[in-house]
Tab-separated table of C-alpha atoms in Angstrom:
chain	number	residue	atom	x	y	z
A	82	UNK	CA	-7.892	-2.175	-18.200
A	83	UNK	CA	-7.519	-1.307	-14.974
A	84	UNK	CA	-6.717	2.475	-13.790
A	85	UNK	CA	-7.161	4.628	-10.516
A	86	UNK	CA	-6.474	8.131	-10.780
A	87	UNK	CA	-5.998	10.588	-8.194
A	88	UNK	CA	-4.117	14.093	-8.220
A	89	UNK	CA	-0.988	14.382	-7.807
A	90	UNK	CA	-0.944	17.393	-5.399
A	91	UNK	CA	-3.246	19.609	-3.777
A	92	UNK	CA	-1.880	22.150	-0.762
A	93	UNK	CA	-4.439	23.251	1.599
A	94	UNK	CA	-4.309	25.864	4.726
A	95	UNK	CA	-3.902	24.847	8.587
A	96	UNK	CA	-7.698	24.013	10.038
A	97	UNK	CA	-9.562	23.680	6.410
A	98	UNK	CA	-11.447	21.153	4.841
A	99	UNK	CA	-9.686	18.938	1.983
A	100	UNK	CA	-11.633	16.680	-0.285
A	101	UNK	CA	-8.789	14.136	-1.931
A	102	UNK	CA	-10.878	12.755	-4.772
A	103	UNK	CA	-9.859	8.944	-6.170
A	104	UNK	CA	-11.520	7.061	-9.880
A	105	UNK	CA	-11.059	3.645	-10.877
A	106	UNK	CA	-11.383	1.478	-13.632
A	107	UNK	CA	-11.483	-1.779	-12.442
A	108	UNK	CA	-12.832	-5.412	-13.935
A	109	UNK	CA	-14.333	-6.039	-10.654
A	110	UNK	CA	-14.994	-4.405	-7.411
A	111	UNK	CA	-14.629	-5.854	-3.714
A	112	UNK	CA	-13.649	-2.711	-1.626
A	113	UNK	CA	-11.569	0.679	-1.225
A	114	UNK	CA	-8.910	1.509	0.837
A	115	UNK	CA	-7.720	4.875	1.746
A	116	UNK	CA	-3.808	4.870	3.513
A	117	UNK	CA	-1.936	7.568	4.619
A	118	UNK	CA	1.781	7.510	3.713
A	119	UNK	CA	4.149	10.111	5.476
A	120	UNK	CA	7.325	10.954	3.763
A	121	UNK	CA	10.315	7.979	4.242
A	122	UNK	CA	7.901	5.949	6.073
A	123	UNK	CA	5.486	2.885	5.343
A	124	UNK	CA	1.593	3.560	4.179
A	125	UNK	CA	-0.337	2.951	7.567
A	126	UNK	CA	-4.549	2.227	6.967
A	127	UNK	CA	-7.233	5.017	7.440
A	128	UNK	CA	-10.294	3.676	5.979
A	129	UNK	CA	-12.068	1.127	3.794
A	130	UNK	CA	-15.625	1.042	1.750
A	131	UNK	CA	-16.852	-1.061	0.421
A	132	UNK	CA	-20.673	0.029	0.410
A	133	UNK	CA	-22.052	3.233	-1.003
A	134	UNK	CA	-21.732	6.018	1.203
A	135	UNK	CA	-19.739	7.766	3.974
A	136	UNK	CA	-17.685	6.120	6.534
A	137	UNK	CA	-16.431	8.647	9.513
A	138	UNK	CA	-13.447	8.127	11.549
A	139	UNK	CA	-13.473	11.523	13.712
A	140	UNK	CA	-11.807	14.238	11.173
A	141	UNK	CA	-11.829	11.789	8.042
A	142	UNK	CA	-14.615	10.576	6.691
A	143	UNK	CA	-14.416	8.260	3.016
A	144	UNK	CA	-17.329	8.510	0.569
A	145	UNK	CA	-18.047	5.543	-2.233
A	146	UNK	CA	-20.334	5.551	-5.285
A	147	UNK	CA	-19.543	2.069	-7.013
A	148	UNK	CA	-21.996	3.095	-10.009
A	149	UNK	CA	-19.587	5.862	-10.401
A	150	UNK	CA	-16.545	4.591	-9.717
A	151	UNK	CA	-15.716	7.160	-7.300
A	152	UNK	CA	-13.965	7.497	-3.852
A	153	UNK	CA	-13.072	10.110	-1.926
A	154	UNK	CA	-11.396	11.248	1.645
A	155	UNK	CA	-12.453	13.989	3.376
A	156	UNK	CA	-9.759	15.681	5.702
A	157	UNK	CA	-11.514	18.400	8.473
A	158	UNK	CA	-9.703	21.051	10.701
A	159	UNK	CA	-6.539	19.851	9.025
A	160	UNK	CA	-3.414	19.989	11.124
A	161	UNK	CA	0.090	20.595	9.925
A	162	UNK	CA	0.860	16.525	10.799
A	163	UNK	CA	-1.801	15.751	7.772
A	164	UNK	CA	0.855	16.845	5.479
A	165	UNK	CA	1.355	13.283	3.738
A	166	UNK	CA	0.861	11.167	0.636
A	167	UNK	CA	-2.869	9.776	0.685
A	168	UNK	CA	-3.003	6.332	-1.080
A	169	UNK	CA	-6.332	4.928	-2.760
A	170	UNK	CA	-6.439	1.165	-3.193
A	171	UNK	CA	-9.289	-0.755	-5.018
A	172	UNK	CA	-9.371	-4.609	-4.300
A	173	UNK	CA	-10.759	-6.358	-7.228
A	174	UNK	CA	-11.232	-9.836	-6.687
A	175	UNK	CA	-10.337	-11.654	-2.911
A	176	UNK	CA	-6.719	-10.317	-2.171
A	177	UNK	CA	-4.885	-8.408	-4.365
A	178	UNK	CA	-4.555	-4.553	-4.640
A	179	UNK	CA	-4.504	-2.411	-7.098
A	180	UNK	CA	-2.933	1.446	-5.986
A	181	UNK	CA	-3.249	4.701	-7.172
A	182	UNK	CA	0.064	6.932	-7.439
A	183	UNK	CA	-1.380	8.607	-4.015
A	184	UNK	CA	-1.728	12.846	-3.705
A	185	UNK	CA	0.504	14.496	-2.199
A	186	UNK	CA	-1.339	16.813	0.637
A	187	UNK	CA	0.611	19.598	1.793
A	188	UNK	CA	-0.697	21.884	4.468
A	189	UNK	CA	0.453	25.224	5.375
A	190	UNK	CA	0.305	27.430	7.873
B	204	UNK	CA	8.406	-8.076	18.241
B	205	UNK	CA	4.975	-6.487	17.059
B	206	UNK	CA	3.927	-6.023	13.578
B	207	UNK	CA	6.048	-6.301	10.620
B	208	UNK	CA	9.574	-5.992	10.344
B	209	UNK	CA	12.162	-5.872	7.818
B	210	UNK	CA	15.799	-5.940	7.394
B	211	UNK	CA	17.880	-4.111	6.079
B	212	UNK	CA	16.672	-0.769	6.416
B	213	UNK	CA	18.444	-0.024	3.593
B	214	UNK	CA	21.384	-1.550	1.026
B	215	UNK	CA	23.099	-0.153	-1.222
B	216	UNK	CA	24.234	-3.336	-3.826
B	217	UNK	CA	26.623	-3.565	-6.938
B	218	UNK	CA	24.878	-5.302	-9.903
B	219	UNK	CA	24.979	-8.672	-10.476
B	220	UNK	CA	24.715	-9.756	-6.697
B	221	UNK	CA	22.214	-11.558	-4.856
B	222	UNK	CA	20.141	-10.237	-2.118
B	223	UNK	CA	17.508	-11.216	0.258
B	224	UNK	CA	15.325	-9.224	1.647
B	225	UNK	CA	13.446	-10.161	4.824
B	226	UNK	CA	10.640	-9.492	6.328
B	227	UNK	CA	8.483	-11.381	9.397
B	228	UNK	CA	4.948	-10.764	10.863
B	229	UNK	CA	3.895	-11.853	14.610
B	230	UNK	CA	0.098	-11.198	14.234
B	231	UNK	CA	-0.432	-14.918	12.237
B	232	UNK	CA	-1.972	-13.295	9.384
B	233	UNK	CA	-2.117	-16.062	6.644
B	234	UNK	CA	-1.526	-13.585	3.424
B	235	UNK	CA	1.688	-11.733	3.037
B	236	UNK	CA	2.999	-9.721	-0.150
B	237	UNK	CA	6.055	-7.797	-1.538
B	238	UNK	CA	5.937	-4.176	-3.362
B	239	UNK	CA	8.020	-1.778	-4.503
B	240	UNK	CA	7.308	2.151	-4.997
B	241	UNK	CA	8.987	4.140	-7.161
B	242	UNK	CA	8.331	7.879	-7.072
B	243	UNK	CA	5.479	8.682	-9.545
B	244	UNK	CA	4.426	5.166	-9.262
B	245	UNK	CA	1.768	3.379	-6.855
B	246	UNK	CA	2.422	0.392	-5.344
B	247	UNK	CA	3.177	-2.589	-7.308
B	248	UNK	CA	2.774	-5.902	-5.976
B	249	UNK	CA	5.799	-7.985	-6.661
B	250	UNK	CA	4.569	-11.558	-5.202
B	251	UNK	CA	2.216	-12.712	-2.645
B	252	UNK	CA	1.194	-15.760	-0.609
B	253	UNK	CA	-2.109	-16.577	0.089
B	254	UNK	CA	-1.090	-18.736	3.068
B	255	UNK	CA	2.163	-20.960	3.764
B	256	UNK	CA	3.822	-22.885	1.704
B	257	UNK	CA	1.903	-20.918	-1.663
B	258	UNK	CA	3.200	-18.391	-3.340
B	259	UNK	CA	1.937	-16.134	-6.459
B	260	UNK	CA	3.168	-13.846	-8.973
B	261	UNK	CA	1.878	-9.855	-9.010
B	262	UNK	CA	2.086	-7.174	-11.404
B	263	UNK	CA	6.284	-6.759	-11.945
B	264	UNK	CA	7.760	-10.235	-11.024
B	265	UNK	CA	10.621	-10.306	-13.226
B	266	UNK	CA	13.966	-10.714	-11.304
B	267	UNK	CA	12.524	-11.593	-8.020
B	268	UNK	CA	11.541	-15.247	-6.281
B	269	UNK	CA	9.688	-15.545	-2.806
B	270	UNK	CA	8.958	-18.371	-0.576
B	271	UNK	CA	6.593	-19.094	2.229
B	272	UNK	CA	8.016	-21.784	4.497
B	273	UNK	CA	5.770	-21.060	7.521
B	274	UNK	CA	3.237	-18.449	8.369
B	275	UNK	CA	5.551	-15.338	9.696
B	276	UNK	CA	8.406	-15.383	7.123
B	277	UNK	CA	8.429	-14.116	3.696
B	278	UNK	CA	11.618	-13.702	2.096
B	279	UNK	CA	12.042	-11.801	-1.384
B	280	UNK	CA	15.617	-12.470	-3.422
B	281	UNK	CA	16.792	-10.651	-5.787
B	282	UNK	CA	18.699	-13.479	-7.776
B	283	UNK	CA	21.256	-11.072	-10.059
B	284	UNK	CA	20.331	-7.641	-8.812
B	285	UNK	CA	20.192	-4.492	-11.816
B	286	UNK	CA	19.984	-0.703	-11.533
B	287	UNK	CA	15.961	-1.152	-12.382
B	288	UNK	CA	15.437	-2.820	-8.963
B	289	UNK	CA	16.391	0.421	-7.159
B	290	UNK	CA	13.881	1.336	-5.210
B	291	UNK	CA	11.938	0.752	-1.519
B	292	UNK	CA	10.593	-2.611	-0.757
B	293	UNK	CA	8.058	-2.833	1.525
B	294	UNK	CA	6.398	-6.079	3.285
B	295	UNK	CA	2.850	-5.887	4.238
B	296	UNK	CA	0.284	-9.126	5.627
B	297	UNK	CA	-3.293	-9.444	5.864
B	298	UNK	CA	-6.083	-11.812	7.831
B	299	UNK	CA	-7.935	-13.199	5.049
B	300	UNK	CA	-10.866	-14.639	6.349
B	301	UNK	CA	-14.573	-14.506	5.759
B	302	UNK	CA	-16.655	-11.337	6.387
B	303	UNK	CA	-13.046	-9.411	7.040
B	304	UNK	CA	-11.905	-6.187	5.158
B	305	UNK	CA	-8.531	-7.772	4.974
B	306	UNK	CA	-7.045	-4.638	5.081
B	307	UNK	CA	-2.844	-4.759	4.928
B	308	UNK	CA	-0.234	-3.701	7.240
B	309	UNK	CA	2.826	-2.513	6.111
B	310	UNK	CA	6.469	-2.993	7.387
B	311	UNK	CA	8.626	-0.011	7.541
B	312	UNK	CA	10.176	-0.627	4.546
B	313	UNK	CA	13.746	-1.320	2.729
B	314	UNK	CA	15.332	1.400	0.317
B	315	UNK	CA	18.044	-0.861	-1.967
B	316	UNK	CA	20.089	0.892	-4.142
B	317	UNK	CA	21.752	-1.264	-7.078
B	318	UNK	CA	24.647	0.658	-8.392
């Protein structure tokens, strides 16, 4: 069946490193999405892989292994406006989605 | 306008009405879907439309119709609205073509509450 797990929460500190880490479970494969979704508001795009490796966008880079069926998104000198819901999105076939419940990130001071 | 929108904002609704909820895209993307989120949940697709005048059905399609009459409107009804459908509905439309990462932008969003 099809499944994509991430955790639920993870808190980190003011100008860290977080490492949000995202498995599926998928009958096919055809790219991964990483959004960010801030509290009451709609999930806006950060990323997409859909080759093995790491893509970097300045402080977040997103890392793919299709043989493991593994994602993750990196998050560097975090800043209190990271705080947000990170949502991980595998496309299987040509359109459709399928999400993950997204991790809540919460940074402190 | 630029993007997505959708109206309302929010609703609340007494069970057993109908409701549309609407949503309209100015960047001509051909694809266009409906989700809802409920906390705990991810995303689940509702319907979708591949391009105008097709729609499909996604994961939780039950109690909802769609149509596509041209390329920026995509309406979703709630024909007899129940306490299940509360949650927040949110639009989103993609540019399907060849060699693209059709990645999907989202509308704000509409939080209905069905009392």
């Amino acid at each position: 069946g099809q499944n994509i797990d991430q955790p639920t929460e993870m808190t980190a500190t003011e100008g860290a490193i977080v490492q949000i880490n995202c498995t599926y479970q998928t009958s096919g494969f055809n790219g991964l999405f990483w959004y960010q979704q801030h509290a009451g508001e709609a999930p806006t795009f950060l990323s997409y892989n859909v080759l093995d490796g790491l893509e970097e966008k300045g402080r977040f880079s997103s890392f793919l292994s299709r043989s493991k069926g593994y994602s993750y998104l990196l998050l560097k000198e975090l800043q209190m406006k990271d705080s947000a819901s990170y949502l991980c999105a595998v496309r299987e076939g040509n359109y459709q989605l399928i999400w993950g419940a997204g991790t809540k990130l919460i940074i402190k001071p | 306008i630029a993007g997505i929108t959708q109206a309302p904002t929010s609703q609340i609704l007494a069970a057993g009405r109908r409701m549309t909820l609407r949503c309209t895209q100015d960047m001509r993307h051909n694809a266009m879907y409906w989700y809802r989120q409920d906390l705990g949940l991810g995303l689940r697709l509702i319907h979708y439309s591949n391009t105008a005048g097709t729609t499909g059905k996604g994961e939780v399609p039950d109690g909802y119709s769609v149509s596509r009459a041209n390329t920026d409107d995509f309406p979703l009804t709630l024909a007899s609205a129940v306490p299940s459908q509360t949650s927040v509905y949110f639009c989103a439309s993609s540019d399907v073509a060849s060699g693209g990462t059709d990645t999907q932008y989202f509308g704000p969003g509409t939080r209905l509450t069905v009392l």
